[in-house]
Amino acid sequence: MWGRHHGAELLVLVLAAGHGCNAGPLESGLAWVDTKLDHYRSKVAQGSGLVTDEETEQLLVEAESWRLGHGNYTADGKRALQLYWSAASGRGPAAAVALYQLAWLHLLPGDLAPPAPLSALSTATKALHERTHIRETISPHASAAPEPSLLFQGLNAVGLGWLAGHIEGEVPLPMPVTVKVDRSGFQRNVSAALALWHRSAELGNPESQSVLATHLAADSFLAVDEGAASGSTAPDAAPSSMPPQKAQGDRSVRSILHSHFGALGGSIAAQMALGHRYQNGYGVVASCDTAVQYYELAANQAISSFRGMAGRYPGQLVLPPSDHARVLLVDHSTGRRPARGLNDEQVVQYFEAAVLAGDHAASSQLAALYFHGSRGLPQDLAVAARLYRTAADHGDVMAGAMLGLLTFSGAAGFEPDDAVSAALWRRGEKANDATSLLGLGMLHLVGCPSAQPPVPRNRDKALQYMERAAKRGSLDALFQRAMVHIAGAHSPEEEVEGAPEEEEDEEDMVEVEVRGEGDAKAQRRRVRRRQGREKKDKARKNNELQLALQLLMKAAQQGHILALHQVGRMYLVGDGVPKSCSSALHAFKSVAERAAAPVGVMNTALKVFDEGDVEAARLLYVHAAELGYEAAQLNSAWILEYQAKAASSAAGTVLGSVAGLASSLISLGNDTEEQQEVASVGATDVKGSACGALGARACETQALRFWKQAARQHNPFAAIKVGDYAFFGKGDFARDEGPAEAADKEPAAPEASPPRLLEWLPGAPFLGGPGPA
């Protein structure tokens, strides 16, 4: 049905174009979306009559449940899509969320679409939690619903490529251009997605504002032919009479405005995009002070999400899986990927077989994979908890310690019970288990009278337990110790050392009466004593903060995100260290880049690339690149470059010398065989074109744009790539001569020197970056 309708629609569009119809893709898409919404509004009005925000939210929850098969729902794609459109035709924030999600479902299959931003919808979130209760199944593959921010990660949802065909069967309005057939019959429609995001943004959805900002900032995101919209009056269509440079500047201004409103609405992506702009001066005046504010907002949201996943536990219990977020395609496509990535399936199968055979140690290992979402498994704390319980019941101390941690936190459906946690951790203490030692340290901080025997409140003993856990390799023990010292630094001296100031003043008065000193002399004595106490307290506070900073830096260097966030806060306000905007900015940026939503985009980008959908990979990587991800900038540039090469080769043009082109596709140090292997990737391993409606020159220019951005982040490979483009006159450095004339002339000198390589950045020690020479 889908293919038949679209064949007719494309024919209508071709005939319309031949008769001078010049309606732009955005205008056509908006007309199509409005017709769809009117259609569903009329259907809803004839039925129950949708009038409230709560009813719209409920429709959105129903759509999610039918699409993913939550609880007692059976996955039903057709019904899910109808409910999405019904919710989109409703009212309030839920309608905007439905439009936002429908846009992604026109670009990606449903199991790969980014998470629906439901966190702001209180009614929807509550209903979703009630519906996705923990399933009482035994199979290690039976997964309970993760936290809302991880809703779609790791779930084997029904592919919405098939059910997208039901849209056109009900509203016979021609769908605009840019249709791409992908896996399982899925049809990508860029114009429809763009129109849906526009309508969602008009309703105030911050995530749609963020996506539109990416569209306006990067031509290579949706890669639509904006020239077709020369007569458009749509909000994001530049007038045809506007010069190209002015039109691009106008798009940049509107992109900044979209990001601004998205950031105000709480979009992490928009906040990161603005932080990236102000950090580097892209379309705005560079300002570290402004950039750090946006990155701090994004980092705070990420930390709030991590703490929400941890329940009552005050540390870093679990993070969203990010195994693929830092993968570089130039290495991934030439076989230089980590060896562990080649046998994930075999590892999981081994542990599953061992669990079925009664190997309880394997239960603990498999639980750890589910707990962290490793080796290709979905992150599922409920499944991990069941496996940990099985291992703990058979004497596994480490599994018991993790079970105690989950019980203490109240995560994965557990009822918090400090007494149970204390019993499990005391058993692990005998084996010197790091998690058990840390747990007992935390109990000593607050006390646990319900434990048998009771755990008294004792700060010194808590620090001793945490120190023992840190020596056993617990990063969270370093973080918890640091936070204890920070709390001590900001507590009054009497709460730490037990010498109330008022008693000392009374002693001063008694001494004055005995000596018979005058009021002035006694006052001076009291002032000197008070100054001495203040000096002592200042020294104590400084010592506490310095020790805390050392512990935090050590944990942050090894990847502890909460520790890195605290380091950023200390540098931002100068708490125990000199103020450093750049150090705080890089800390907050690194924390924000571990947030669930952008990490999910990066993980999905690699997945679709491995499946051969290079267009979807480009779309997702470009979106992440606009947020400041260095790996996304490198991967976007790499995809666009070899696609520009493929397009220019098909047109019979030459982009530069063979040596220059070969060097542009490989990293430093590769041999000739690897050069040939990489150069052949675009022709053999990738299906379709990643440049969309962009020409070879535009594709090449977009590649250079991302090489430049990665070079600004001090990536040496990207800096050399920028030099290559300048030397051979490619992208923005292209010369006006034809290929024959260019071949007879000496290559022009680079227009600008590449950025300094391996430049030391403030804060690099705790980020694992290069230090001073």
mmCIF file of N, CA, C and O in Angstrom, residues 80-130:
data_model
loop_
_atom_site.group_PDB
_atom_site.id
_atom_site.type_symbol
_atom_site.label_atom_id
_atom_site.label_comp_id
_atom_site.label_asym_id
_atom_site.label_seq_id
_atom_site.Cartn_x
_atom_site.Cartn_y
_atom_site.Cartn_z
ATOM 1 N N ALA A 80 -1.120 1.749 17.267
ATOM 2 C CA ALA A 80 -0.200 2.707 17.879
ATOM 3 C C ALA A 80 -0.099 3.975 17.043
ATOM 4 O O ALA A 80 -0.155 5.091 17.570
ATOM 5 N N LEU A 81 0.036 3.824 15.737
ATOM 6 C CA LEU A 81 0.193 4.992 14.884
ATOM 7 C C LEU A 81 -1.074 5.842 14.873
ATOM 8 O O LEU A 81 -1.015 7.075 14.883
ATOM 9 N N GLN A 82 -2.224 5.202 14.859
ATOM 10 C CA GLN A 82 -3.478 5.950 14.931
ATOM 11 C C GLN A 82 -3.575 6.742 16.229
ATOM 12 O O GLN A 82 -4.032 7.890 16.250
ATOM 13 N N LEU A 83 -3.100 6.159 17.327
ATOM 14 C CA LEU A 83 -3.135 6.850 18.608
ATOM 15 C C LEU A 83 -2.125 7.994 18.642
ATOM 16 O O LEU A 83 -2.380 9.036 19.268
ATOM 17 N N TYR A 84 -0.974 7.812 18.022
ATOM 18 C CA TYR A 84 -0.011 8.912 17.933
ATOM 19 C C TYR A 84 -0.650 10.116 17.236
ATOM 20 O O TYR A 84 -0.536 11.257 17.704
ATOM 21 N N TRP A 85 -1.288 9.855 16.101
ATOM 22 C CA TRP A 85 -1.912 10.950 15.371
ATOM 23 C C TRP A 85 -3.086 11.539 16.153
ATOM 24 O O TRP A 85 -3.322 12.753 16.126
ATOM 25 N N SER A 86 -3.823 10.698 16.851
ATOM 26 C CA SER A 86 -4.923 11.213 17.671
ATOM 27 C C SER A 86 -4.394 12.107 18.783
ATOM 28 O O SER A 86 -4.959 13.173 19.069
ATOM 29 N N ALA A 87 -3.287 11.692 19.411
ATOM 30 C CA ALA A 87 -2.677 12.532 20.441
ATOM 31 C C ALA A 87 -2.141 13.823 19.845
ATOM 32 O O ALA A 87 -2.251 14.893 20.444
ATOM 33 N N ALA A 88 -1.557 13.724 18.654
ATOM 34 C CA ALA A 88 -1.019 14.914 17.994
ATOM 35 C C ALA A 88 -2.116 15.915 17.664
ATOM 36 O O ALA A 88 -1.867 17.127 17.604
ATOM 37 N N SER A 89 -3.326 15.439 17.435
ATOM 38 C CA SER A 89 -4.437 16.335 17.127
ATOM 39 C C SER A 89 -5.099 16.892 18.374
ATOM 40 O O SER A 89 -6.064 17.639 18.289
ATOM 41 N N GLY A 90 -4.561 16.518 19.554
ATOM 42 C CA GLY A 90 -5.157 16.956 20.802
ATOM 43 C C GLY A 90 -4.606 18.286 21.271
ATOM 44 O O GLY A 90 -4.312 19.181 20.468
ATOM 45 N N ARG A 91 -4.444 18.408 22.586
ATOM 46 C CA ARG A 91 -4.061 19.688 23.172
ATOM 47 C C ARG A 91 -2.913 19.502 24.148
ATOM 48 O O ARG A 91 -2.652 18.400 24.633
ATOM 49 N N GLY A 92 -2.247 20.615 24.463
ATOM 50 C CA GLY A 92 -1.254 20.624 25.511
ATOM 51 C C GLY A 92 0.095 20.071 25.100
ATOM 52 O O GLY A 92 0.325 19.734 23.932
ATOM 53 N N PRO A 93 1.006 19.948 26.062
ATOM 54 C CA PRO A 93 2.360 19.458 25.758
ATOM 55 C C PRO A 93 2.385 18.064 25.159
ATOM 56 O O PRO A 93 3.271 17.742 24.372
ATOM 57 N N ALA A 94 1.413 17.221 25.526
ATOM 58 C CA ALA A 94 1.415 15.856 24.990
ATOM 59 C C ALA A 94 1.211 15.846 23.487
ATOM 60 O O ALA A 94 1.789 15.002 22.786
ATOM 61 N N ALA A 95 0.415 16.751 22.949
ATOM 62 C CA ALA A 95 0.236 16.833 21.500
ATOM 63 C C ALA A 95 1.542 17.200 20.821
ATOM 64 O O ALA A 95 1.888 16.661 19.764
ATOM 65 N N ALA A 96 2.284 18.125 21.428
ATOM 66 C CA ALA A 96 3.581 18.508 20.866
ATOM 67 C C ALA A 96 4.567 17.341 20.913
ATOM 68 O O ALA A 96 5.348 17.136 19.975
ATOM 69 N N VAL A 97 4.534 16.561 21.998
ATOM 70 C CA VAL A 97 5.412 15.390 22.094
ATOM 71 C C VAL A 97 5.047 14.368 21.026
ATOM 72 O O VAL A 97 5.927 13.759 20.405
ATOM 73 N N ALA A 98 3.753 14.159 20.789
ATOM 74 C CA ALA A 98 3.325 13.202 19.770
ATOM 75 C C ALA A 98 3.806 13.629 18.389
ATOM 76 O O ALA A 98 4.275 12.800 17.592
ATOM 77 N N LEU A 99 3.715 14.915 18.072
ATOM 78 C CA LEU A 99 4.215 15.411 16.790
ATOM 79 C C LEU A 99 5.724 15.213 16.681
ATOM 80 O O LEU A 99 6.243 14.826 15.625
ATOM 81 N N TYR A 100 6.420 15.505 17.770
ATOM 82 C CA TYR A 100 7.882 15.316 17.790
ATOM 83 C C TYR A 100 8.237 13.856 17.513
ATOM 84 O O TYR A 100 9.124 13.557 16.712
ATOM 85 N N GLN A 101 7.539 12.930 18.161
ATOM 86 C CA GLN A 101 7.849 11.517 17.980
ATOM 87 C C GLN A 101 7.460 11.044 16.585
ATOM 88 O O GLN A 101 8.184 10.235 15.975
ATOM 89 N N LEU A 102 6.340 11.527 16.051
ATOM 90 C CA LEU A 102 5.953 11.161 14.694
ATOM 91 C C LEU A 102 7.003 11.597 13.680
ATOM 92 O O LEU A 102 7.248 10.908 12.681
ATOM 93 N N ALA A 103 7.636 12.745 13.932
ATOM 94 C CA ALA A 103 8.687 13.204 13.023
ATOM 95 C C ALA A 103 9.834 12.207 12.970
ATOM 96 O O ALA A 103 10.312 11.840 11.880
ATOM 97 N N TRP A 104 10.270 11.742 14.123
ATOM 98 C CA TRP A 104 11.364 10.767 14.128
ATOM 99 C C TRP A 104 10.941 9.452 13.467
ATOM 100 O O TRP A 104 11.755 8.786 12.823
ATOM 101 N N LEU A 105 9.674 9.089 13.608
ATOM 102 C CA LEU A 105 9.208 7.839 13.017
ATOM 103 C C LEU A 105 9.095 7.928 11.498
ATOM 104 O O LEU A 105 8.882 6.911 10.839
ATOM 105 N N HIS A 106 9.229 9.145 10.942
ATOM 106 C CA HIS A 106 9.308 9.292 9.494
ATOM 107 C C HIS A 106 10.753 9.287 9.004
ATOM 108 O O HIS A 106 10.994 9.302 7.798
ATOM 109 N N LEU A 107 11.687 9.253 9.951
ATOM 110 C CA LEU A 107 13.102 9.210 9.589
ATOM 111 C C LEU A 107 13.769 7.898 9.962
ATOM 112 O O LEU A 107 14.700 7.459 9.289
ATOM 113 N N LEU A 108 13.313 7.288 11.047
ATOM 114 C CA LEU A 108 13.938 6.068 11.550
ATOM 115 C C LEU A 108 12.869 5.039 11.874
ATOM 116 O O LEU A 108 11.758 5.395 12.270
ATOM 117 N N PRO A 109 13.186 3.753 11.751
ATOM 118 C CA PRO A 109 12.264 2.726 12.225
ATOM 119 C C PRO A 109 11.994 2.898 13.712
ATOM 120 O O PRO A 109 12.809 3.448 14.456
ATOM 121 N N GLY A 110 10.840 2.420 14.159
ATOM 122 C CA GLY A 110 10.402 2.687 15.517
ATOM 123 C C GLY A 110 11.345 2.185 16.590
ATOM 124 O O GLY A 110 11.482 2.809 17.639
ATOM 125 N N ASP A 111 12.018 1.049 16.348
ATOM 126 C CA ASP A 111 12.912 0.530 17.380
ATOM 127 C C ASP A 111 14.203 1.315 17.470
ATOM 128 O O ASP A 111 15.006 1.091 18.381
ATOM 129 N N LEU A 112 14.435 2.253 16.550
ATOM 130 C CA LEU A 112 15.643 3.062 16.579
ATOM 131 C C LEU A 112 15.360 4.531 16.856
ATOM 132 O O LEU A 112 16.291 5.338 16.953
ATOM 133 N N ALA A 113 14.092 4.916 16.949
ATOM 134 C CA ALA A 113 13.760 6.322 17.192
ATOM 135 C C ALA A 113 14.248 6.740 18.570
ATOM 136 O O ALA A 113 14.242 5.946 19.517
ATOM 137 N N PRO A 114 14.695 7.996 18.733
ATOM 138 C CA PRO A 114 15.139 8.478 20.052
ATOM 139 C C PRO A 114 14.005 8.415 21.063
ATOM 140 O O PRO A 114 12.835 8.325 20.696
ATOM 141 N N PRO A 115 14.333 8.467 22.332
ATOM 142 C CA PRO A 115 13.300 8.378 23.373
ATOM 143 C C PRO A 115 12.275 9.500 23.264
ATOM 144 O O PRO A 115 12.618 10.646 22.984
ATOM 145 N N ALA A 116 11.023 9.180 23.485
ATOM 146 C CA ALA A 116 9.991 10.205 23.540
ATOM 147 C C ALA A 116 10.151 10.986 24.837
ATOM 148 O O ALA A 116 10.247 10.400 25.912
ATOM 149 N N PRO A 117 10.223 12.315 24.780
ATOM 150 C CA PRO A 117 10.439 13.121 25.992
ATOM 151 C C PRO A 117 9.187 13.202 26.847
ATOM 152 O O PRO A 117 8.428 14.161 26.798
ATOM 153 N N LEU A 118 8.964 12.172 27.656
ATOM 154 C CA LEU A 118 7.759 12.089 28.479
ATOM 155 C C LEU A 118 7.950 12.637 29.888
ATOM 156 O O LEU A 118 6.988 12.724 30.644
ATOM 157 N N SER A 119 9.188 12.981 30.249
ATOM 158 C CA SER A 119 9.464 13.331 31.642
ATOM 159 C C SER A 119 8.682 14.553 32.106
ATOM 160 O O SER A 119 8.391 14.702 33.296
ATOM 161 N N ALA A 120 8.339 15.452 31.176
ATOM 162 C CA ALA A 120 7.613 16.659 31.566
ATOM 163 C C ALA A 120 6.112 16.422 31.696
ATOM 164 O O ALA A 120 5.384 17.300 32.146
ATOM 165 N N LEU A 121 5.655 15.252 31.300
ATOM 166 C CA LEU A 121 4.226 14.963 31.344
ATOM 167 C C LEU A 121 3.945 14.115 32.579
ATOM 168 O O LEU A 121 4.110 12.906 32.571
ATOM 169 N N SER A 122 3.500 14.737 33.631
ATOM 170 C CA SER A 122 3.350 14.038 34.907
ATOM 171 C C SER A 122 2.341 12.906 34.811
ATOM 172 O O SER A 122 2.569 11.794 35.281
ATOM 173 N N THR A 123 1.201 13.170 34.196
ATOM 174 C CA THR A 123 0.156 12.155 34.096
ATOM 175 C C THR A 123 0.636 10.979 33.262
ATOM 176 O O THR A 123 0.452 9.810 33.619
ATOM 177 N N ALA A 124 1.274 11.295 32.141
ATOM 178 C CA ALA A 124 1.753 10.233 31.254
ATOM 179 C C ALA A 124 2.826 9.392 31.925
ATOM 180 O O ALA A 124 2.829 8.164 31.836
ATOM 181 N N THR A 125 3.743 10.053 32.625
ATOM 182 C CA THR A 125 4.819 9.322 33.278
ATOM 183 C C THR A 125 4.275 8.388 34.344
ATOM 184 O O THR A 125 4.700 7.240 34.455
ATOM 185 N N LYS A 126 3.309 8.872 35.134
ATOM 186 C CA LYS A 126 2.727 8.032 36.179
ATOM 187 C C LYS A 126 2.026 6.822 35.576
ATOM 188 O O LYS A 126 2.200 5.690 36.036
ATOM 189 N N ALA A 127 1.253 7.047 34.533
ATOM 190 C CA ALA A 127 0.542 5.938 33.892
ATOM 191 C C ALA A 127 1.510 4.944 33.279
ATOM 192 O O ALA A 127 1.295 3.733 33.326
ATOM 193 N N LEU A 128 2.599 5.463 32.708
ATOM 194 C CA LEU A 128 3.570 4.581 32.085
ATOM 195 C C LEU A 128 4.244 3.702 33.124
ATOM 196 O O LEU A 128 4.468 2.510 32.908
ATOM 197 N N HIS A 129 4.565 4.277 34.288
ATOM 198 C CA HIS A 129 5.171 3.484 35.360
ATOM 199 C C HIS A 129 4.220 2.404 35.837
ATOM 200 O O HIS A 129 4.630 1.279 36.107
ATOM 201 N N GLU A 130 2.936 2.732 35.945
ATOM 202 C CA GLU A 130 1.966 1.736 36.393
ATOM 203 C C GLU A 130 1.835 0.602 35.382
ATOM 204 O O GLU A 130 1.636 -0.551 35.742
#
